[in-house]
mmCIF file of C-alpha atoms in Angstrom:
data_model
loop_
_atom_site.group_PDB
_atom_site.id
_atom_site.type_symbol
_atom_site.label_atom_id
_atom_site.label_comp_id
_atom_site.label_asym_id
_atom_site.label_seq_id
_atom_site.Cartn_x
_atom_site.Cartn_y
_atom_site.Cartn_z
ATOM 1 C CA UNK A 1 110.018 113.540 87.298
ATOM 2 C CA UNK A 2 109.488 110.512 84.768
ATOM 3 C CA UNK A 3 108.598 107.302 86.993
ATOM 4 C CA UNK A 4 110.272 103.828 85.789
ATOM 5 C CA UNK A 5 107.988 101.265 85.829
ATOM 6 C CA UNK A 6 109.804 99.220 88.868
ATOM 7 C CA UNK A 7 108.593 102.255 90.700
ATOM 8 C CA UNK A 8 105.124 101.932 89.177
ATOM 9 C CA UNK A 9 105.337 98.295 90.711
ATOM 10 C CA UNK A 10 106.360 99.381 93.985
ATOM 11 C CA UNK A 11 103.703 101.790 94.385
ATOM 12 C CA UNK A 12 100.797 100.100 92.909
ATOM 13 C CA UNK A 13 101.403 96.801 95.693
ATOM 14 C CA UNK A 14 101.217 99.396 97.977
ATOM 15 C CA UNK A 15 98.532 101.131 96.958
ATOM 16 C CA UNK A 16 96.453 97.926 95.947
ATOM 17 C CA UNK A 17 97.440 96.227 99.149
ATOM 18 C CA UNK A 18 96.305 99.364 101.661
ATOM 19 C CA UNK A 19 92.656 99.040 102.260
ATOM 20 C CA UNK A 20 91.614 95.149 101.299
ATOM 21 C CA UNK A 21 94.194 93.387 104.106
ATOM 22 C CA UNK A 22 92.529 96.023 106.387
ATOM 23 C CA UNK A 23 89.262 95.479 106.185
ATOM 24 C CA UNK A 24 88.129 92.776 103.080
ATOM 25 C CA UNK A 25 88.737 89.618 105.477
ATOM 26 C CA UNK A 26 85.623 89.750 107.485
ATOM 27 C CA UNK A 27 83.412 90.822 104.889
ATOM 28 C CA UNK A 28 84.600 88.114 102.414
ATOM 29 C CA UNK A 29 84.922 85.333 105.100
ATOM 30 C CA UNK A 30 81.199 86.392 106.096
ATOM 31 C CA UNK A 31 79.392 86.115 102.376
ATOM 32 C CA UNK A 32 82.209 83.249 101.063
ATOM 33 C CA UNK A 33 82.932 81.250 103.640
ATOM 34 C CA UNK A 34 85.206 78.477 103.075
ATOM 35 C CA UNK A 35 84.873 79.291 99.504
ATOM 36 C CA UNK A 36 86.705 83.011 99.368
ATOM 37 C CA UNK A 37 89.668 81.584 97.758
ATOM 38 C CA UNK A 38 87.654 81.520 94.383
ATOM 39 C CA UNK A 39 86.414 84.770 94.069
ATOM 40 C CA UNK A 40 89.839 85.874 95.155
ATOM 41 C CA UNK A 41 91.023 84.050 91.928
ATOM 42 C CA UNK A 42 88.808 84.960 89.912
ATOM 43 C CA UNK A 43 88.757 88.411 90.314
ATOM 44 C CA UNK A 44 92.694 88.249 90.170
ATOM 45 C CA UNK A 45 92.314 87.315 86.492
ATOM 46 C CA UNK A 46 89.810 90.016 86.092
ATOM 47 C CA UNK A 47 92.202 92.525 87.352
ATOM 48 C CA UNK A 48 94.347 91.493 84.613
ATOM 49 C CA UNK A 49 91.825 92.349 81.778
ATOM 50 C CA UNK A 50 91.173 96.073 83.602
ATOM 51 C CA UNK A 51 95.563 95.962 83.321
ATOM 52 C CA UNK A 52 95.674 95.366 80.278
ATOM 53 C CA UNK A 53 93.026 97.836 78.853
ATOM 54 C CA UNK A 54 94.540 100.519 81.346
ATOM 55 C CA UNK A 55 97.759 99.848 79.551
ATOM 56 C CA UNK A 56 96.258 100.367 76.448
ATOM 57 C CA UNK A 57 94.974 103.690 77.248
ATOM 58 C CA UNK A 58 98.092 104.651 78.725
ATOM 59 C CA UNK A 59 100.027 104.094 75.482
ATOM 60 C CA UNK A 60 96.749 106.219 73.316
ATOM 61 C CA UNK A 61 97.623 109.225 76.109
ATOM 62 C CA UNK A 62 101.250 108.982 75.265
ATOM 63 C CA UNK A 63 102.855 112.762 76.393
ATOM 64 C CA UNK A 64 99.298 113.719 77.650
ATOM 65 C CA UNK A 65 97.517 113.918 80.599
ATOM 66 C CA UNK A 66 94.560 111.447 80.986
ATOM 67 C CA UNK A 67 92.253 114.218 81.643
ATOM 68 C CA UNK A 68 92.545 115.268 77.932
ATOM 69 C CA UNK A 69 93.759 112.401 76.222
ATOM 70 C CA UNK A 70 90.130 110.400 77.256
ATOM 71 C CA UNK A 71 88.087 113.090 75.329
ATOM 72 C CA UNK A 72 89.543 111.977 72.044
ATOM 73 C CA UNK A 73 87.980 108.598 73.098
ATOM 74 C CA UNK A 74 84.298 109.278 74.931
ATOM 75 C CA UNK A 75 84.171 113.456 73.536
ATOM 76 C CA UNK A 76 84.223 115.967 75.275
ATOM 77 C CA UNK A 77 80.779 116.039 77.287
ATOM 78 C CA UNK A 78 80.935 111.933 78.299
ATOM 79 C CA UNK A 79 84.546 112.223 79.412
ATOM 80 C CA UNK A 80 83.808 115.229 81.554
ATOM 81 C CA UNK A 81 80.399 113.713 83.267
ATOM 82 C CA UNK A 82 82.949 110.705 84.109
ATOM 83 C CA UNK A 83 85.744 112.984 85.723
ATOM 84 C CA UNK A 84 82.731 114.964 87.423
ATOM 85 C CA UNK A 85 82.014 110.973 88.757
ATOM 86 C CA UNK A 86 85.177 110.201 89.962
ATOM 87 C CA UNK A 87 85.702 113.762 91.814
ATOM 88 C CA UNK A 88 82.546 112.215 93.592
ATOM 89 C CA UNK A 89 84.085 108.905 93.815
ATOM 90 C CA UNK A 90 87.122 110.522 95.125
ATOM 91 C CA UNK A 91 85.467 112.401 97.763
ATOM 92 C CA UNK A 92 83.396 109.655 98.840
ATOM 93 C CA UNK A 93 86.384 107.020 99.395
ATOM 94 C CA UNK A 94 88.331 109.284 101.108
ATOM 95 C CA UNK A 95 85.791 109.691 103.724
ATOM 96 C CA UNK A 96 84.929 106.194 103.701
ATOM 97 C CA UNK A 97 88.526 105.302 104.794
ATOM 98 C CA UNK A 98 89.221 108.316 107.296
ATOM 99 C CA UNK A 99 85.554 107.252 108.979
ATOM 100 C CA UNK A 100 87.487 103.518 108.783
ATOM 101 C CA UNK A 101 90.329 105.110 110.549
ATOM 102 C CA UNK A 102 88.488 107.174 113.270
ATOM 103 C CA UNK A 103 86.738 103.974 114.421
ATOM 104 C CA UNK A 104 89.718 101.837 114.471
ATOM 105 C CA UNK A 105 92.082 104.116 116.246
ATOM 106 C CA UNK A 106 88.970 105.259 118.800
ATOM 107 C CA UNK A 107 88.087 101.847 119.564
ATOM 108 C CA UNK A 108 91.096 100.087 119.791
ATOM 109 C CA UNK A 109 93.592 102.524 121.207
ATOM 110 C CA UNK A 110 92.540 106.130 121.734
ATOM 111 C CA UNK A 111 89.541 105.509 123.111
ATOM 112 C CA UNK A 112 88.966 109.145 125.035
ATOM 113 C CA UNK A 113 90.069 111.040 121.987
ATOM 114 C CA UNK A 114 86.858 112.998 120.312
ATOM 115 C CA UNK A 115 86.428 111.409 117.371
ATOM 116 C CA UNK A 116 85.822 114.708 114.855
ATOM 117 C CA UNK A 117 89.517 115.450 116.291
ATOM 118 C CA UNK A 118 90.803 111.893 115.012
ATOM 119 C CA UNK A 119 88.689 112.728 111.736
ATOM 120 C CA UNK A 120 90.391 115.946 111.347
ATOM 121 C CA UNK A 121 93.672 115.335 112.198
ATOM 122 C CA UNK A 122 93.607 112.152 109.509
ATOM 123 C CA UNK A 123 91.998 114.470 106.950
ATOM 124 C CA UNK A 124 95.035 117.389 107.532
ATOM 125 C CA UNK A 125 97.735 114.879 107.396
ATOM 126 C CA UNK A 126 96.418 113.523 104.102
ATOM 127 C CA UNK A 127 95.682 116.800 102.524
ATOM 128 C CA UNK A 128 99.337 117.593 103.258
ATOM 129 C CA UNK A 129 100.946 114.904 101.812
ATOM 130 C CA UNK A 130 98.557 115.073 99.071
ATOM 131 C CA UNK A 131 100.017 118.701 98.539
ATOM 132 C CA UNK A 132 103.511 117.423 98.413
ATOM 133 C CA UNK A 133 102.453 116.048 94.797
ATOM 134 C CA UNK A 134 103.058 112.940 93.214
ATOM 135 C CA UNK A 135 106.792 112.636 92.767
ATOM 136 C CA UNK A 136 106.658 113.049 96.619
ATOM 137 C CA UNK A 137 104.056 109.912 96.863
ATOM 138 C CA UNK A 138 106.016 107.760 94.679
ATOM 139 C CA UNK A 139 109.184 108.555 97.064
ATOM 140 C CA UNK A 140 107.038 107.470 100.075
ATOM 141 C CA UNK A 141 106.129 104.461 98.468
ATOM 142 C CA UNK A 142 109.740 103.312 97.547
ATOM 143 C CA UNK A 143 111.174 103.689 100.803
ATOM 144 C CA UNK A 144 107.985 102.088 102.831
ATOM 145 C CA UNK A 145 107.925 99.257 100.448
ATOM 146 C CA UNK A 146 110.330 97.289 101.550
ATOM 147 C CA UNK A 147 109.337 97.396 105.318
ATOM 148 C CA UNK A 148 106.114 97.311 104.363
ATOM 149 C CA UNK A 149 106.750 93.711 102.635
ATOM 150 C CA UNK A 150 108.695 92.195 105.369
ATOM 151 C CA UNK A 151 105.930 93.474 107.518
ATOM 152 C CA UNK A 152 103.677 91.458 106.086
ATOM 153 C CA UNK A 153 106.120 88.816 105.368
ATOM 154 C CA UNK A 154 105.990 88.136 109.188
ATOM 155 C CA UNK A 155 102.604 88.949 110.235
ATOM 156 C CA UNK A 156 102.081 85.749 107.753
ATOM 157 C CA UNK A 157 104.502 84.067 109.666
ATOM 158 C CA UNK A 158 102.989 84.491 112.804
ATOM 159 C CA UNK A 159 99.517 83.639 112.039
ATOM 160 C CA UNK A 160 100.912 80.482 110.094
ATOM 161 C CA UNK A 161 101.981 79.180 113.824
ATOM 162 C CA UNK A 162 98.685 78.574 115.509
ATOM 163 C CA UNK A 163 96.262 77.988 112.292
ATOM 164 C CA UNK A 164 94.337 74.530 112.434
ATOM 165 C CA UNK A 165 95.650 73.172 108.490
ATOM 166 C CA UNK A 166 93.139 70.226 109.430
ATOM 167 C CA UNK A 167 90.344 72.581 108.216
ATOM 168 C CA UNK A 168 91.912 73.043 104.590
ATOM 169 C CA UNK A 169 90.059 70.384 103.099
ATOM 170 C CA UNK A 170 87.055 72.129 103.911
ATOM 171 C CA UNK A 171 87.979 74.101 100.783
ATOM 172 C CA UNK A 172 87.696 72.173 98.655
ATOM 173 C CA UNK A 173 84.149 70.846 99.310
ATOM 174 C CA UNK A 174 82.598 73.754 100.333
ATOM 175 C CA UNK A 175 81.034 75.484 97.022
ATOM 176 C CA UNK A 176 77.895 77.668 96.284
ATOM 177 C CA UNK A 177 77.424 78.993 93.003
ATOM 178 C CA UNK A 178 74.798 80.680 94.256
ATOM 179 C CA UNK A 179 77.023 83.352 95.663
ATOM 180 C CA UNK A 180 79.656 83.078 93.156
ATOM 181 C CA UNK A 181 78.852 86.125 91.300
ATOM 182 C CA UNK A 182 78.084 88.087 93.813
ATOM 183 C CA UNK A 183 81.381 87.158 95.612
ATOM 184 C CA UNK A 184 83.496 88.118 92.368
ATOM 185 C CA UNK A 185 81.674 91.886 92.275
ATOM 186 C CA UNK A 186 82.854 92.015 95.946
ATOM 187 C CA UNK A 187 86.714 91.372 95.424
ATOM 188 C CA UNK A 188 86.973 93.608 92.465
ATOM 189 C CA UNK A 189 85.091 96.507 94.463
ATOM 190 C CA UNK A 190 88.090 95.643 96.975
ATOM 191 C CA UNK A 191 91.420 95.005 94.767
ATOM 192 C CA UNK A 192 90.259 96.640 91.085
ATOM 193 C CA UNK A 193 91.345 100.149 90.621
ATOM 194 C CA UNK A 194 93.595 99.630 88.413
ATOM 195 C CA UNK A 195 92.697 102.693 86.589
ATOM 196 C CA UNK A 196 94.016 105.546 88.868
ATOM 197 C CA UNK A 197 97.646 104.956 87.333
ATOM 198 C CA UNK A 198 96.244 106.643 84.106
ATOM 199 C CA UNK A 199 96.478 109.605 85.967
ATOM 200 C CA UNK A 200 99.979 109.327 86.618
ATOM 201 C CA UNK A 201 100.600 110.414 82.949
ATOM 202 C CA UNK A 202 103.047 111.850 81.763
ATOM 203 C CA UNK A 203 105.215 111.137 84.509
ATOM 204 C CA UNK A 204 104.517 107.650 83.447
ATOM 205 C CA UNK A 205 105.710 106.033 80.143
ATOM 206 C CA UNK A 206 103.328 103.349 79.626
ATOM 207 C CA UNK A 207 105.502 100.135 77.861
ATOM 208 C CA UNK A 208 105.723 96.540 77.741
ATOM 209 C CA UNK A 209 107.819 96.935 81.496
ATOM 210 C CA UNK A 210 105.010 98.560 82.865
ATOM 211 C CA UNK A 211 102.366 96.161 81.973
ATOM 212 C CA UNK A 212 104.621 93.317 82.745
ATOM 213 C CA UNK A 213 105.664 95.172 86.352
ATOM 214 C CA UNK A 214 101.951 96.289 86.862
ATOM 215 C CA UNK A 215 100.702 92.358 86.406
ATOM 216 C CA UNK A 216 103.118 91.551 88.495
ATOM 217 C CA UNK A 217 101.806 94.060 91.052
ATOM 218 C CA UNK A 218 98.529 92.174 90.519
ATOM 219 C CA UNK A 219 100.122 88.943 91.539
ATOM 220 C CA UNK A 220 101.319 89.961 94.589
ATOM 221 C CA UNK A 221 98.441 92.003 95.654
ATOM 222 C CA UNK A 222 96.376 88.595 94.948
ATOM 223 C CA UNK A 223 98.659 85.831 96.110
ATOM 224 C CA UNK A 224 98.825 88.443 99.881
ATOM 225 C CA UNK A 225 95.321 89.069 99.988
ATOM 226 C CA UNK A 226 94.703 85.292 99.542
ATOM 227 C CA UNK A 227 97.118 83.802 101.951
ATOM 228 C CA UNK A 228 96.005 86.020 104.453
ATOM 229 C CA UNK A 229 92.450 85.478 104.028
ATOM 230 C CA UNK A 230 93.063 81.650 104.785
ATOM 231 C CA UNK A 231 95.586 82.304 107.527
ATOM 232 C CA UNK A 232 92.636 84.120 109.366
ATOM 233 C CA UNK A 233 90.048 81.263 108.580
ATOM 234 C CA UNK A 234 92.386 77.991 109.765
ATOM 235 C CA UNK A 235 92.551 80.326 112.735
ATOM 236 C CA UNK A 236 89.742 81.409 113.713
ATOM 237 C CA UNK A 237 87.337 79.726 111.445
ATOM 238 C CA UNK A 238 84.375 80.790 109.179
ATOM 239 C CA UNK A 239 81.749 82.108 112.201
ATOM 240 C CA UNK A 240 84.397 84.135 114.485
ATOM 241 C CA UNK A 241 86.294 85.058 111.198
ATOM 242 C CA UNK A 242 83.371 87.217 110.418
ATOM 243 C CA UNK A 243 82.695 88.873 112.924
ATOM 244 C CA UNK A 244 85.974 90.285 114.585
ATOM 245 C CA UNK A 245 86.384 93.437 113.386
ATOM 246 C CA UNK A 246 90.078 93.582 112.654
ATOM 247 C CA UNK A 247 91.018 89.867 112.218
ATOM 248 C CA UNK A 248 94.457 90.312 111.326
ATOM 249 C CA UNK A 249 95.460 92.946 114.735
ATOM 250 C CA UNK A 250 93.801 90.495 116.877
ATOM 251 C CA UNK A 251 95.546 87.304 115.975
ATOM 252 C CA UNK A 252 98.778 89.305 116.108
ATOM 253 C CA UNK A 253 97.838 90.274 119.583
ATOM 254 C CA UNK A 254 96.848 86.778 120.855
ATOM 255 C CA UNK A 255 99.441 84.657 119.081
ATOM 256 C CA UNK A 256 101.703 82.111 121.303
ATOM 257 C CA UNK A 257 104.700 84.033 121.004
ATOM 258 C CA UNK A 258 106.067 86.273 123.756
ATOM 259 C CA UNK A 259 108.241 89.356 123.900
ATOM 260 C CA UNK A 260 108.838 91.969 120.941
ATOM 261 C CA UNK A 261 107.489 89.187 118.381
ATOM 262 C CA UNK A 262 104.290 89.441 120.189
ATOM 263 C CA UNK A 263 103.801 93.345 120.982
ATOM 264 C CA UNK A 264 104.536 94.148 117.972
ATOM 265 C CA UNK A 265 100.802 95.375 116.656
ATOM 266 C CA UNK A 266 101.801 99.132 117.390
ATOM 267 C CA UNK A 267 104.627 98.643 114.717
ATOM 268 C CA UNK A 268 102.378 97.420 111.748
ATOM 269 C CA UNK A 269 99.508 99.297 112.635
ATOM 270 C CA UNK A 270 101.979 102.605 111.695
ATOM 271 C CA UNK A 271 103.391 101.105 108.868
ATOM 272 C CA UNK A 272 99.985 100.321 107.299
ATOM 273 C CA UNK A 273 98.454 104.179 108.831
ATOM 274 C CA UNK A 274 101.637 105.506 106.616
ATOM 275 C CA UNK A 275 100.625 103.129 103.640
ATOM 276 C CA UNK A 276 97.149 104.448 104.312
ATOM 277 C CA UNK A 277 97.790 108.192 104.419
ATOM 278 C CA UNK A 278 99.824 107.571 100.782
ATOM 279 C CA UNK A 279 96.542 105.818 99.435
ATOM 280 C CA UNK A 280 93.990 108.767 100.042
ATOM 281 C CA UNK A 281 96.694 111.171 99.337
ATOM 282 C CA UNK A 282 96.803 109.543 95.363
ATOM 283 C CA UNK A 283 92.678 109.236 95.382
ATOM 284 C CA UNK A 284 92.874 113.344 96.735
ATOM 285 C CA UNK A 285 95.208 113.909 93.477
ATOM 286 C CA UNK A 286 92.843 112.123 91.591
ATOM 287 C CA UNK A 287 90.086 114.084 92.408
ATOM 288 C CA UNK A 288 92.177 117.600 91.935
ATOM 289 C CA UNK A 289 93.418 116.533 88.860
ATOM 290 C CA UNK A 290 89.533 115.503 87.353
ATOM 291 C CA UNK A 291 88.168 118.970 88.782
ATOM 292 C CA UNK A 292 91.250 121.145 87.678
ATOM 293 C CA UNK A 293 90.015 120.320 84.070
ATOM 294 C CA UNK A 294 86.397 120.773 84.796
ATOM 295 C CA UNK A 295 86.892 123.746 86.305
ATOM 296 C CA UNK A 296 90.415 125.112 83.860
ATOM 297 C CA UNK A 297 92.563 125.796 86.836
ATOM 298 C CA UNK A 298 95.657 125.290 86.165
ATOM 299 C CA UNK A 299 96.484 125.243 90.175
ATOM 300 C CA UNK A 300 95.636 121.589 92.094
ATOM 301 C CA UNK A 301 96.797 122.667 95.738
ATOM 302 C CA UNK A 302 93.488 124.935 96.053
ATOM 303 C CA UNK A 303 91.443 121.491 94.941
ATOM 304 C CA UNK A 304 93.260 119.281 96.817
ATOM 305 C CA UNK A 305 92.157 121.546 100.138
ATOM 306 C CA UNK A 306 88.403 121.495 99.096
ATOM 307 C CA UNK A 307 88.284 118.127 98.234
ATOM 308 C CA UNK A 308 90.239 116.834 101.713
ATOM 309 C CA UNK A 309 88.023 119.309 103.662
ATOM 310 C CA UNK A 310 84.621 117.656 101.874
ATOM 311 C CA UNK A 311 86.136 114.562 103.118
ATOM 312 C CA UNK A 312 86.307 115.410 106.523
ATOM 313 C CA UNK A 313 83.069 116.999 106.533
ATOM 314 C CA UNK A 314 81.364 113.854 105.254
ATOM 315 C CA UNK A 315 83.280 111.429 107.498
ATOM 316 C CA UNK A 316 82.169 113.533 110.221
ATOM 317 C CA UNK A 317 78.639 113.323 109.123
ATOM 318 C CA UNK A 318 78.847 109.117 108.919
ATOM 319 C CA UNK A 319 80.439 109.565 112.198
ATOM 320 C CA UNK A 320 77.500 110.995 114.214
ATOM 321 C CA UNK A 321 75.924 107.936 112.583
ATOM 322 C CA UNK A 322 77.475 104.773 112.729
ATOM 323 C CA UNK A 323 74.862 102.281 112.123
ATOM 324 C CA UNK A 324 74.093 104.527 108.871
ATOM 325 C CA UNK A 325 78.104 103.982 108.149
ATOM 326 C CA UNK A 326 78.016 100.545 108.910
ATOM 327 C CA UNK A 327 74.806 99.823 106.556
ATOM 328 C CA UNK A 328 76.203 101.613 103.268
ATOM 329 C CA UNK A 329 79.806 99.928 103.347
ATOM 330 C CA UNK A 330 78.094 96.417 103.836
ATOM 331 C CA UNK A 331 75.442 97.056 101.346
ATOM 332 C CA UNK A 332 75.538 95.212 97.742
ATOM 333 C CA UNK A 333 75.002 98.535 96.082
ATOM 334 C CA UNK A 334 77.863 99.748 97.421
ATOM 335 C CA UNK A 335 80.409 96.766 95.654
ATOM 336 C CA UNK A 336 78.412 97.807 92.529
ATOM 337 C CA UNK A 337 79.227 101.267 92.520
ATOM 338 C CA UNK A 338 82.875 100.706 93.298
ATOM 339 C CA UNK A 339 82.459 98.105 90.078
ATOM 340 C CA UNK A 340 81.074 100.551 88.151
ATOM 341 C CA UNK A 341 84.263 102.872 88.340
ATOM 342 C CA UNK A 342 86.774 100.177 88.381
ATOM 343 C CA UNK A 343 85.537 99.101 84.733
ATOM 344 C CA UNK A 344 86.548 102.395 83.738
ATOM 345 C CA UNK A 345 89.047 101.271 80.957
ATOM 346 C CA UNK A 346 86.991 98.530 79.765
ATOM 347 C CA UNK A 347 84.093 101.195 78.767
ATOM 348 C CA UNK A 348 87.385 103.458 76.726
ATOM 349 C CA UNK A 349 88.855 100.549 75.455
ATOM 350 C CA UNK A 350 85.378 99.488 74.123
ATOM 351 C CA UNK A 351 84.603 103.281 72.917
ATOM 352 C CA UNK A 352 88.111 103.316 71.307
ATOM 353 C CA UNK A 353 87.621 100.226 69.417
ATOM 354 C CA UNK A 354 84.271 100.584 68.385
ATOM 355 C CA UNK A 355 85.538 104.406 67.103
ATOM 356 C CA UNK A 356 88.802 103.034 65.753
ATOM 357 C CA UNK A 357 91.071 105.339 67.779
ATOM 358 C CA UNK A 358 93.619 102.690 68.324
ATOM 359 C CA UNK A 359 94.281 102.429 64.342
ATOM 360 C CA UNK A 360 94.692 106.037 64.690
ATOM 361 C CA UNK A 361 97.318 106.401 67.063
ATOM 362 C CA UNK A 362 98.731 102.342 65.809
ATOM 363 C CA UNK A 363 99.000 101.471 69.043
ATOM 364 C CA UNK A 364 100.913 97.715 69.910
#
């Protein structure tokens, strides 16, 4: 199936949009403070440099998968010790957000359910749809797109009613450069994986559309992230901010409207679990497709299984420890890391030039 770049917009909001409205509020609010909106910024027009070189590399792979396109650019021995990475990588997120899961769902409403059930259960359900295969995934993510927009569209709404706009000024004279840096690294760990859609070759055909629909992606992945992030600090300002948990779920649940408008938490908290499930079910075809050329097996569904059930099992193993859980995903070294992979096109656009591989292939 050859996926138009619309689609490739679609999907990528969705997939960008998943994790940070989730769980990058508190975090940011807690290191930024009034200053978050910056960062946010900035690392929006970052995201458009890691675009564009993505782009570029998805024009140089043409016909080809990624997986053998890239050792034309970093040889054969560095571009297999960076799939090896991001099987790792792979693994490692998508125990990182079924661990996210388990807590959230245990905590806030299935509270007697053992949690290595709630890990399994979310592991299995991704694994499946991760089977299905990508044509599947981009199906799932054009017809929860739309919901998934107006979703949003009025969770915006409603915390718009009861925020205190009389703190907005404080934006502007609140600044630390200090903790600038360190902010940036933070929101590109969050909103910068730009690169995964170079695995999506060939059923992509990177063009001008797709760059122009993928920065558009960026946009709106920004411009949400953002508005939210100061719809949850004019409401509950910088100190609470950072330390509810889920920010967003509880300022749904104690806004001043009544009836279906203000019960409605169970409805968005399945939309985004779907959105969720589609987001580790693309990192788990990641991962297959990175180890199915390290390994030369032609067959991904065996790869997907390991690599979900290594999920599970390391989920499980943060989950008998969640101070230990709670440590890594708050430590510094952790945005690094996440940094570290995200730059991923930089370092082959770099190699390429430096090599001359783009006057090879004249790419424009």
């Amino acid at each position: 199936m050859r996926t138009t770049s619309f689609q490739m917009f679609r999907f990528a909001t969705i997939y960008m949009l998943t994790i940070p409205l989730a769980f990058m509020i508190p975090p940011l609010i807690t290191t930024s403070g009034y200053q978050g909106w910056i960062p946010i910024l900035i690392g929006g027009a970052i995201n458009m440099v890691l675009i564009f070189c993505t782009y570029k590399l998805g024009i140089f792979t043409g016909s080809q998968s990624w997986t053998e396109a890239g050792e034309k650019i970093a040889g054969k021995w560095g571009h297999r010790i960076v799939l090896l990475l991001l099987v790792l990588w792979s693994i490692y997120y998508v125990s990182l957000d079924i661990e996210q899961f388990t807590l959230f769902y245990g905590t806030v409403y299935m509270r007697e359910t053992p949690s290595w059930f709630l890990n399994l259960f979310i592991g299995l359900i991704t694994m499946i749809t991760a089977r299905w295969g990508f044509s599947t995934l981009i199906y799932i993510g054009d017809a929860s797109f739309i919901i998934l927009v107006l979703a949003t569209l009025f969770i915006l709404y409603i915390l718009a009613g009861d925020a205190d706009y009389q703190m907005l000024s404080a934006l502007l004279t609140h600044f630390d450069t200090k903790i600038l840096a360190k902010d940036v690294l933070n929101v590109i760990s969050w909103i910068g994986e730009w690169f995964v859609f170079l695995f999506i070759t060939p059923h992509l055909v990177f063009k001008k559309t797709t760059l122009r629909n993928l920065l558009l992606g960026n946009v709106v992945v920004v411009s949400t992230v953002l508005i939210t992030w100061m719809l949850v600090l004019l409401n509950l300002g910088p100190h609470f901010g950072s330390m509810v948990k889920y920010p967003v779920l509880e300022l749904i649940r104690g806004t001043s409207f009544t009836g279906l408008v203000g019960n409605a938490d169970p409805v968005f908290i399945g939309l985004w679990g779907t959105s969720m499930i589609v987001h580790d079910a693309l990192l788990l075809y990641v991962g297959a497709t990175c180890l199915s050329h390290l390994l030369k097996f032609k067959e991904k569904v065996p790869l997907i299984i390991l690599l979900a059930g290594t999920s599970v099992v390391a989920a499980f193993q943060y989950n008998r420890n969640i101070s230990l859980f709670q440590s890594d995903v708050s430590q510094f070294g952790y945005s690094i890391y996440w940094v570290v992979i995200n730059g991923i096109p930089i370092y082959y656009v770099l190699l390429a030039l430096v090599r001359g591989q783009f006057r090879k292939k004249k790419i424009s």
